[in-house]
Tab-separated table of C-alpha atoms and ligand atoms in Angstrom:
chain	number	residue	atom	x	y	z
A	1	UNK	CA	-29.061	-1.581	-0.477
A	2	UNK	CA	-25.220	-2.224	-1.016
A	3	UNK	CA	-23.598	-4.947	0.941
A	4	UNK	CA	-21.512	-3.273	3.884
A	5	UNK	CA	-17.581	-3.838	3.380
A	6	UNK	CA	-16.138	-6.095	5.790
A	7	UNK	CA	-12.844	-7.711	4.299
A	8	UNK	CA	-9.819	-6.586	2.686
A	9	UNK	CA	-7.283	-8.500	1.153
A	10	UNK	CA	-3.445	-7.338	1.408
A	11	UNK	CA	-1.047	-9.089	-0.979
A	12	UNK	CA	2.410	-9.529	0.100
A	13	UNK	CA	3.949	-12.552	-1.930
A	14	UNK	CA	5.983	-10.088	-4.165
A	15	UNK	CA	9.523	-10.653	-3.811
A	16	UNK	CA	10.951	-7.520	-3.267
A	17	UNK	CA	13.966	-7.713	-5.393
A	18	UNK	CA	14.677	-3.985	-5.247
A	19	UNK	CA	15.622	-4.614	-1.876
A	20	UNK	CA	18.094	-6.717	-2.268
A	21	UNK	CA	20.247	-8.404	-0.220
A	22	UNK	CA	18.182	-7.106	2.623
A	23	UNK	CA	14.725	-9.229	1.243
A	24	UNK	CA	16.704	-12.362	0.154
A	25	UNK	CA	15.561	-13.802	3.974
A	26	UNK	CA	13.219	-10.510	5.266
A	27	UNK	CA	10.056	-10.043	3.326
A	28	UNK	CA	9.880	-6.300	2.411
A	29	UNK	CA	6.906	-6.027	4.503
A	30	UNK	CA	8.671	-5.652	7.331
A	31	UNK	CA	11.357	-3.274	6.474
A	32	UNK	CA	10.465	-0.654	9.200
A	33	UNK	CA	9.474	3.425	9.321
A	34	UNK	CA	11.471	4.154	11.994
A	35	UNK	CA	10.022	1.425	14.170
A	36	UNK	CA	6.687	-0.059	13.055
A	37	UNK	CA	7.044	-2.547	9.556
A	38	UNK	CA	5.817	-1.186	6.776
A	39	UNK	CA	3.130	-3.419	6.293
A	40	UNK	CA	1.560	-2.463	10.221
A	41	UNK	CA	0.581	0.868	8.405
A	42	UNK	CA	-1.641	-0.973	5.907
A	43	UNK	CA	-3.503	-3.272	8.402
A	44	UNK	CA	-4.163	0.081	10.941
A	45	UNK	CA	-5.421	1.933	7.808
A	46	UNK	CA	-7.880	-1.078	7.161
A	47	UNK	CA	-8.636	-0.886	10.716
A	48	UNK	CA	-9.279	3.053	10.819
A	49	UNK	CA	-11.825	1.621	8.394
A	50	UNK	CA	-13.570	-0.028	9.683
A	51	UNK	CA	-12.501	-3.668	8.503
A	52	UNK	CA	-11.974	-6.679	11.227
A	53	UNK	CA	-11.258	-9.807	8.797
A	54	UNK	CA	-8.189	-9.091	6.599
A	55	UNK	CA	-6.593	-12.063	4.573
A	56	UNK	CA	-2.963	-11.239	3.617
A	57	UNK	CA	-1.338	-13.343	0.745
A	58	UNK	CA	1.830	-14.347	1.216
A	59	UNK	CA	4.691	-16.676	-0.225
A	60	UNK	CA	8.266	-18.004	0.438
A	61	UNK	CA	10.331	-16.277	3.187
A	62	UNK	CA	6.914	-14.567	4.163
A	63	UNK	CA	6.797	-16.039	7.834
A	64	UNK	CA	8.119	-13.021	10.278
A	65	UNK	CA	4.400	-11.746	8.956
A	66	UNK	CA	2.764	-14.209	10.339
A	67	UNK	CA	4.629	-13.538	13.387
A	68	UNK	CA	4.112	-9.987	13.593
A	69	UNK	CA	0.809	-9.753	13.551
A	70	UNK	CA	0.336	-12.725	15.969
A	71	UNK	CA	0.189	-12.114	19.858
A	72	UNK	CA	2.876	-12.574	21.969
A	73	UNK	CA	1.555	-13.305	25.586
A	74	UNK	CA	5.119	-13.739	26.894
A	75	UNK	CA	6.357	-10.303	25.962
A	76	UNK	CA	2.971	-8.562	26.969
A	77	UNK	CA	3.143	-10.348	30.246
A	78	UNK	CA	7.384	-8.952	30.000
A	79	UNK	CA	5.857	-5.266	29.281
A	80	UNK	CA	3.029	-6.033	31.179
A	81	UNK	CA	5.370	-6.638	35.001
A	82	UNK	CA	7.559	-3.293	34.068
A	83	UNK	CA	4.783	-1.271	33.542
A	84	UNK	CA	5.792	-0.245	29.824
A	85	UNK	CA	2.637	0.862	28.575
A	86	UNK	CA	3.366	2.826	25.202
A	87	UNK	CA	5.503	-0.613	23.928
A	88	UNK	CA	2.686	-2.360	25.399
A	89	UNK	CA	0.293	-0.607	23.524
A	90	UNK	CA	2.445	-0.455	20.169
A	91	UNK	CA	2.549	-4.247	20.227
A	92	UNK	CA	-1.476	-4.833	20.630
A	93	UNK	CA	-2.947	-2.365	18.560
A	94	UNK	CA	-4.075	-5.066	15.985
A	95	UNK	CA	-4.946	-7.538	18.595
A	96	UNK	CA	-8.777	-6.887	17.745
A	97	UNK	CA	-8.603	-7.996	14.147
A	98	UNK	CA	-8.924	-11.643	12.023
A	99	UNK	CA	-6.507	-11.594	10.364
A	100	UNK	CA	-5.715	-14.637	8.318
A	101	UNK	CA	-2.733	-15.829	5.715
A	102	UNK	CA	-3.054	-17.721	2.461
A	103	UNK	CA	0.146	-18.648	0.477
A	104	UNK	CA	0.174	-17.914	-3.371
A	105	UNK	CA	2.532	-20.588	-4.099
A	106	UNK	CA	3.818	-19.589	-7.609
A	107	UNK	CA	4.406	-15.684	-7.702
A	108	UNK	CA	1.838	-14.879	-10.465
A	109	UNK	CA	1.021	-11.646	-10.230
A	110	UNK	CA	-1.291	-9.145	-8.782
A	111	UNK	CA	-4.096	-10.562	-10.086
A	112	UNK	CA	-3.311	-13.885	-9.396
A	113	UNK	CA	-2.422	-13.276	-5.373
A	114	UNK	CA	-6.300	-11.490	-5.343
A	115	UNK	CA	-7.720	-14.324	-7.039
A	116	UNK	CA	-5.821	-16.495	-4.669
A	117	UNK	CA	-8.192	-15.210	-1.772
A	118	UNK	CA	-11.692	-15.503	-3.210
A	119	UNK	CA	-12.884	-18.435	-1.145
A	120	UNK	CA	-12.273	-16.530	2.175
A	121	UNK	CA	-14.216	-13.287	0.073
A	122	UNK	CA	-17.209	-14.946	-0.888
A	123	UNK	CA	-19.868	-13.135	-2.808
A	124	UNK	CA	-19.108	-9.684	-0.909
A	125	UNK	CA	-18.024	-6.609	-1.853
A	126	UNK	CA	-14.177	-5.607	0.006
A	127	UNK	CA	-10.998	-3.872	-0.420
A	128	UNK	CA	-7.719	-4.335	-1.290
A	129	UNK	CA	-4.567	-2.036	-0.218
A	130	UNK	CA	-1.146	-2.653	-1.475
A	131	UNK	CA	2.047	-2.173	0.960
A	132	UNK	CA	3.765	0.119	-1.204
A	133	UNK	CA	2.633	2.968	0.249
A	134	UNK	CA	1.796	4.601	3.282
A	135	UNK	CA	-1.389	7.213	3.037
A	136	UNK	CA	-2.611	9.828	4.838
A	137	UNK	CA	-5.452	12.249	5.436
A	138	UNK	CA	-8.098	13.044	8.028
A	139	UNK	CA	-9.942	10.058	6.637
A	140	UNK	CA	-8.430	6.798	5.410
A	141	UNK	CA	-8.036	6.315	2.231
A	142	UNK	CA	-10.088	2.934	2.475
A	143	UNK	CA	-12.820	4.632	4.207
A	144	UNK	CA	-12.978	7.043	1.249
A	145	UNK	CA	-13.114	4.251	-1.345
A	146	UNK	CA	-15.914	2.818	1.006
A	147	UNK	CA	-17.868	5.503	1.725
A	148	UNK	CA	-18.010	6.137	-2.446
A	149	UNK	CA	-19.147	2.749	-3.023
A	150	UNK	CA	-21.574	2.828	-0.103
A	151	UNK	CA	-23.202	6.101	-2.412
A	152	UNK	CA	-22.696	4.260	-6.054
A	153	UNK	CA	-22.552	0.239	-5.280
A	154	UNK	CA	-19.630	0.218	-7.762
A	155	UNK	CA	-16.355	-0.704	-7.770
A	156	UNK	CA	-13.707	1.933	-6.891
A	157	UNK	CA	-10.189	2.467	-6.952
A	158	UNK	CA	-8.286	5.493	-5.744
A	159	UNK	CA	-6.037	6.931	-7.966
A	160	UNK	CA	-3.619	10.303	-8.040
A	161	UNK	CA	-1.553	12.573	-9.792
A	162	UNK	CA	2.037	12.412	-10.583
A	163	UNK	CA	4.702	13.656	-12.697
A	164	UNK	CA	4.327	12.270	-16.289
A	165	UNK	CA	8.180	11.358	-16.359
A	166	UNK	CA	6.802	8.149	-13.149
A	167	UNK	CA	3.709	7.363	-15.190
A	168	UNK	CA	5.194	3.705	-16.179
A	169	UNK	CA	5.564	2.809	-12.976
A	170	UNK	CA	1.972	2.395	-12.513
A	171	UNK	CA	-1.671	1.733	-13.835
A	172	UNK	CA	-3.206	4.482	-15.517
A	173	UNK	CA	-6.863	5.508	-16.112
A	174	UNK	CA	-8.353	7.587	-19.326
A	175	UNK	CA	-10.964	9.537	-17.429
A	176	UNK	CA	-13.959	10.799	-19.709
A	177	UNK	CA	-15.594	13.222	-16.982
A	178	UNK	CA	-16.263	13.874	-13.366
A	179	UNK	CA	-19.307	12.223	-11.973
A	180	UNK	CA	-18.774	14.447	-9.213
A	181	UNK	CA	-15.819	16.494	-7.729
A	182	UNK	CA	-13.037	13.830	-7.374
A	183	UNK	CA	-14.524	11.066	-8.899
A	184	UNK	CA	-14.111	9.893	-12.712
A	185	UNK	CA	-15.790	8.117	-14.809
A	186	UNK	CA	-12.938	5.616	-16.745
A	187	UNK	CA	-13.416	5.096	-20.336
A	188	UNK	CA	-10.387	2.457	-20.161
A	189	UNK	CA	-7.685	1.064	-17.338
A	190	UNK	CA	-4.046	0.208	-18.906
A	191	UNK	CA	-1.268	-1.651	-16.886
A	192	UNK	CA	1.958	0.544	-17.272
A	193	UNK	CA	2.088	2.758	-20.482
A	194	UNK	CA	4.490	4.010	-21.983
A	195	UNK	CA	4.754	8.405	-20.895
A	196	UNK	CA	3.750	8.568	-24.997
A	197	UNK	CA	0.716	5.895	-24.632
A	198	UNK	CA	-0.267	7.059	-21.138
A	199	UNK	CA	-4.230	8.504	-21.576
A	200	UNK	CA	-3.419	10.846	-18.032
A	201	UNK	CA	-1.472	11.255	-15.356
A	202	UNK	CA	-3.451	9.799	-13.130
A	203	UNK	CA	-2.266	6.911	-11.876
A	204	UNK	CA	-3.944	3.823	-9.415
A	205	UNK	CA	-1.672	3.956	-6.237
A	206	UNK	CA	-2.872	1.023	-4.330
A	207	UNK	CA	-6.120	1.139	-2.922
A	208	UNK	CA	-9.187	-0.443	-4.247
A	209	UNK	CA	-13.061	-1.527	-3.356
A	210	UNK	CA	-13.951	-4.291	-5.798
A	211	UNK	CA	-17.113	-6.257	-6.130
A	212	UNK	CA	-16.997	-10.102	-5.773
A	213	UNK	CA	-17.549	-10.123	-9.587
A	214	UNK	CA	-13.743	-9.586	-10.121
A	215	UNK	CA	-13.021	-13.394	-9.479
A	216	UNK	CA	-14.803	-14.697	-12.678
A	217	UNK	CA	-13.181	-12.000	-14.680
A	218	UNK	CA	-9.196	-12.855	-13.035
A	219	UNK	CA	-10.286	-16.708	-13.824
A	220	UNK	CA	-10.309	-15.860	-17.344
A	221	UNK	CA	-7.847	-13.422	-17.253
A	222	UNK	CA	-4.379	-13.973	-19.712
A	223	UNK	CA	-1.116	-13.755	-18.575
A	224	UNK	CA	0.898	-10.749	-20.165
A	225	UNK	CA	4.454	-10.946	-21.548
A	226	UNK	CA	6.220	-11.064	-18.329
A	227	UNK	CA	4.108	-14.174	-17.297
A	228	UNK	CA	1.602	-11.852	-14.827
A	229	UNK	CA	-1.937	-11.894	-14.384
A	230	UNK	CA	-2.830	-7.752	-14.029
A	231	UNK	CA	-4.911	-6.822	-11.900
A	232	UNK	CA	-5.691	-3.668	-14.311
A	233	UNK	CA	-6.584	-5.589	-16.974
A	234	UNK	CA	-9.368	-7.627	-15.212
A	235	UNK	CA	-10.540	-4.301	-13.604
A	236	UNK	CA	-10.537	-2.914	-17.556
A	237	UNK	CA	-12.956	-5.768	-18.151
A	238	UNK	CA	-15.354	-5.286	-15.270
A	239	UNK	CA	-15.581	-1.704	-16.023
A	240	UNK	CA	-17.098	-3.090	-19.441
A	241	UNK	CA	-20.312	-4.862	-17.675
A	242	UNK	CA	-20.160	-2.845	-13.845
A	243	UNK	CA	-18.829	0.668	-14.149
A	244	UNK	CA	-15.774	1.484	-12.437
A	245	UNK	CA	-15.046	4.554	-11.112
A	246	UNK	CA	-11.917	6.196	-9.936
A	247	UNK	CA	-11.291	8.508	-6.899
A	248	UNK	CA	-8.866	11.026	-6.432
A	249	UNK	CA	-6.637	10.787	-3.619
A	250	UNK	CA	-5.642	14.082	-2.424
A	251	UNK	CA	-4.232	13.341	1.015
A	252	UNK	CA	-0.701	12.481	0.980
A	253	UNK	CA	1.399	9.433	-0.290
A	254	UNK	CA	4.495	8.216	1.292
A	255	UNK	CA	6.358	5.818	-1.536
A	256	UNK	CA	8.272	2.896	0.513
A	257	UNK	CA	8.717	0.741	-2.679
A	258	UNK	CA	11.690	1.921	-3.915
A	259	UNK	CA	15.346	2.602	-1.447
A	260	UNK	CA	15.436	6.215	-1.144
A	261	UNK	CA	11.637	6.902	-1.230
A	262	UNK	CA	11.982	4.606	2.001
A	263	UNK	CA	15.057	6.108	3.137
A	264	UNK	CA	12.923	9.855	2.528
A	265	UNK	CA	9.670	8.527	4.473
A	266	UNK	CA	11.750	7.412	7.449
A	267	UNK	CA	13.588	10.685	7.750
A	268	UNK	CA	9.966	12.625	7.549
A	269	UNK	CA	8.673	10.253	10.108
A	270	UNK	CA	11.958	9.921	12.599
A	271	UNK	CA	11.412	14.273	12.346
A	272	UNK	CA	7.718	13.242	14.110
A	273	UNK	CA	8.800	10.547	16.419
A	274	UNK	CA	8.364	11.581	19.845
A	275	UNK	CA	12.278	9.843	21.206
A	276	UNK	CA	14.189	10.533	18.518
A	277	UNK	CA	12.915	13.722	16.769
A	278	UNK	CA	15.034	16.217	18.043
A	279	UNK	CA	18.189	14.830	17.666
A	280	UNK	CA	17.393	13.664	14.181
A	281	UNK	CA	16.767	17.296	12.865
A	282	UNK	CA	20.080	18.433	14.475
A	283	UNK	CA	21.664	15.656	12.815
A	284	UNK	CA	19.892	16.945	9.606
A	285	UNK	CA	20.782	20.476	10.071
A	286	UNK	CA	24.442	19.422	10.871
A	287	UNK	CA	24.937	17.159	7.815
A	288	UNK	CA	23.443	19.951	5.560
A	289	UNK	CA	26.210	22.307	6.685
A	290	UNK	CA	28.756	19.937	5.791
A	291	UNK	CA	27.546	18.470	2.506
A	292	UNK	CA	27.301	22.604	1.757
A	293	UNK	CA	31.064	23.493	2.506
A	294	UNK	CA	32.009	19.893	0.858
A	295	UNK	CA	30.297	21.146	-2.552
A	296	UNK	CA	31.640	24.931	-1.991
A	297	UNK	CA	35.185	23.237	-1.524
A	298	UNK	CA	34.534	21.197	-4.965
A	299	UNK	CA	33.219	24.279	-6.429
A	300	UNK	CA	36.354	26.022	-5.874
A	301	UNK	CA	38.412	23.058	-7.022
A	302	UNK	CA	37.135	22.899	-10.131
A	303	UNK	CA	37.233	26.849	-10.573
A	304	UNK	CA	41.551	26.818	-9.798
A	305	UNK	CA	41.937	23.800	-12.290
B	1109	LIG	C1	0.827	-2.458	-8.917
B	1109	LIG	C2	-0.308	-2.362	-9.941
B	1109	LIG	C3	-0.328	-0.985	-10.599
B	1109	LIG	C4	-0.404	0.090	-9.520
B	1109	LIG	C5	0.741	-0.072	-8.510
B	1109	LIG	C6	0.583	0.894	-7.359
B	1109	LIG	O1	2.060	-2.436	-9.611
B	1109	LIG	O2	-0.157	-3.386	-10.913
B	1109	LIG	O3	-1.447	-0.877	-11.450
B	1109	LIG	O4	-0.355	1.361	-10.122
B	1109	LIG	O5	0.761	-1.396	-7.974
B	1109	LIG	O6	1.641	0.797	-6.447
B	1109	LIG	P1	3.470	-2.862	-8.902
B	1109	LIG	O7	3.913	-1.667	-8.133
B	1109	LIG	O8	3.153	-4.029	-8.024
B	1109	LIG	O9	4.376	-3.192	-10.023
């Protein structure tokens, strides 16, 4: 019988220099979508999953994290006396987990923050989700990856298409054949190709279910060129004595690692939010209008010169 899932591990000791100024004193993990920090989406997704003990790893200028996701009696009580129940509610919905911070005092890498949290792991099985991204579909993504290794006992990380101009940006599989519909067997994992060197365009978005085996492989695991310990390349290694398969995501992906990926997600979500939907798509449709007559004027400008 496979050993049930019951941890995850979220790293957030990166140092989000694409953010700058914003992260040089706010971790990126709390830049919001509309309202909620980015990194509240992970934790509920880990939740809808099932998971109760999550250990996030965290560094330097990481505290407001710690903060969030502690309780806050004397604002509950605040919400509590005025009868604000959707705030109230929106302030408690992780009240029910563990969840538990380790520092990874010298930024190291992927595979170093994951290593970083073995003790709390143990000899289980678990997951690990990224913040980068927010998913979605009628099941979690987690509960996907866990549901697959609940069928195969082996580890399993989700993975999905995109355009082969982005393939750099991420870790890449070379898929030999579908075990079944959605899920690949991986001849090899590699850490950022180049578009020329990339074996697909499939590419590992964030999610994994790893067996406890991973630590003795990320102990002996080189640093690359840039000084990082990969996470892909230990997961390359494991596939070599445990297979490793790979799962196609097909639900959707909302990129909030970059500025305007999270300027695009919080425009799609604002359009959903309940208080400030409507006036945002009137803003929308209103700013279109005038960004079209400013190009038709420039059009016409350049036509009379
Ligand atoms: C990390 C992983 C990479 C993965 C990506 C997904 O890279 O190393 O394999 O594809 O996350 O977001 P990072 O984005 O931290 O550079």
């Amino acid at each position: 019988m496979t050993k049930k899932v019951t941890k995850a591990i979220i790293p957030a000791a990166g140092l989000g220099t694409r953010f700058l100024p914003e992260t040089k004193a706010l971790p990126k993990e709390m830049l919001p979508i509309v309202d909620t920090p980015t990194i509240q989406f992970i934790v509920e997704e880990a939740k809808q999953a099932g998971i109760k003990d999550i250990i996030i790893v965290i560094g330097k200028g990481k505290r407001s994290i710690e903060d969030h996701f502690d309780s806050n009696p004397e604002l509950e009580m605040n919400l509590e006396e005025k009868h604000k129940d959707k705030m109230l509610e929106s302030i408690r919905k992780t009240n029910d987990l563990n969840i538990y911070f380790i520092r990874q005092s010298h930024p190291r890498g992927l595979g170093d923050a994951i290593y970083t949290a073995r003790s709390f792991i143990g000899n289980e099985p678990f997951a690990v989700l990224l913040g980068d991204d927010v998913m979605e579909d009628k099941v979690p993504l987690t509960k996907q990856l866990m549901d697959s290794f609940e069928e195969t006992g082996a580890s399993t990380l989700a993975v999905k298409r995109v355009p082969h101009k982005d393939i750099s940006k991420y870790g890449v599989i070379d898929p030999t054949h579908e075990v079944k519909p959605g899920l690949f067997n991986v001849k090899q994992f590699v850490e950022k190709p180049k578009p020329e060197d990339a074996p697909s365009d499939l590419a590992i978005i964030g999610r994994y279910l790893l067996t406890p085996e991973i630590f003795s492989i990320l102990e002996e695991t080189q640093p690359d060129a840039g000084g990082e310990i990969q996470l892909t390349t230990a997961i390359d290694t494991l596939n070599k004595t445990q297979r490793v398969f790979a799962h196609e995501f097909k639900g959707k992906r909302y990129d909030t690692g970059n500025k305007l990926s999270w300027l695009k997600t919080n425009v799609i979500f604002g359009l959903r939010h309940p208080e400030i939907a409507t006036g945002l798509r009137s803003y929308i449709k209103q700013l279109g209008a005038e960004l079209s007559a400013e190009d038709e004027a420039n059009d016409a400008d350049k036509k009379s010169k």
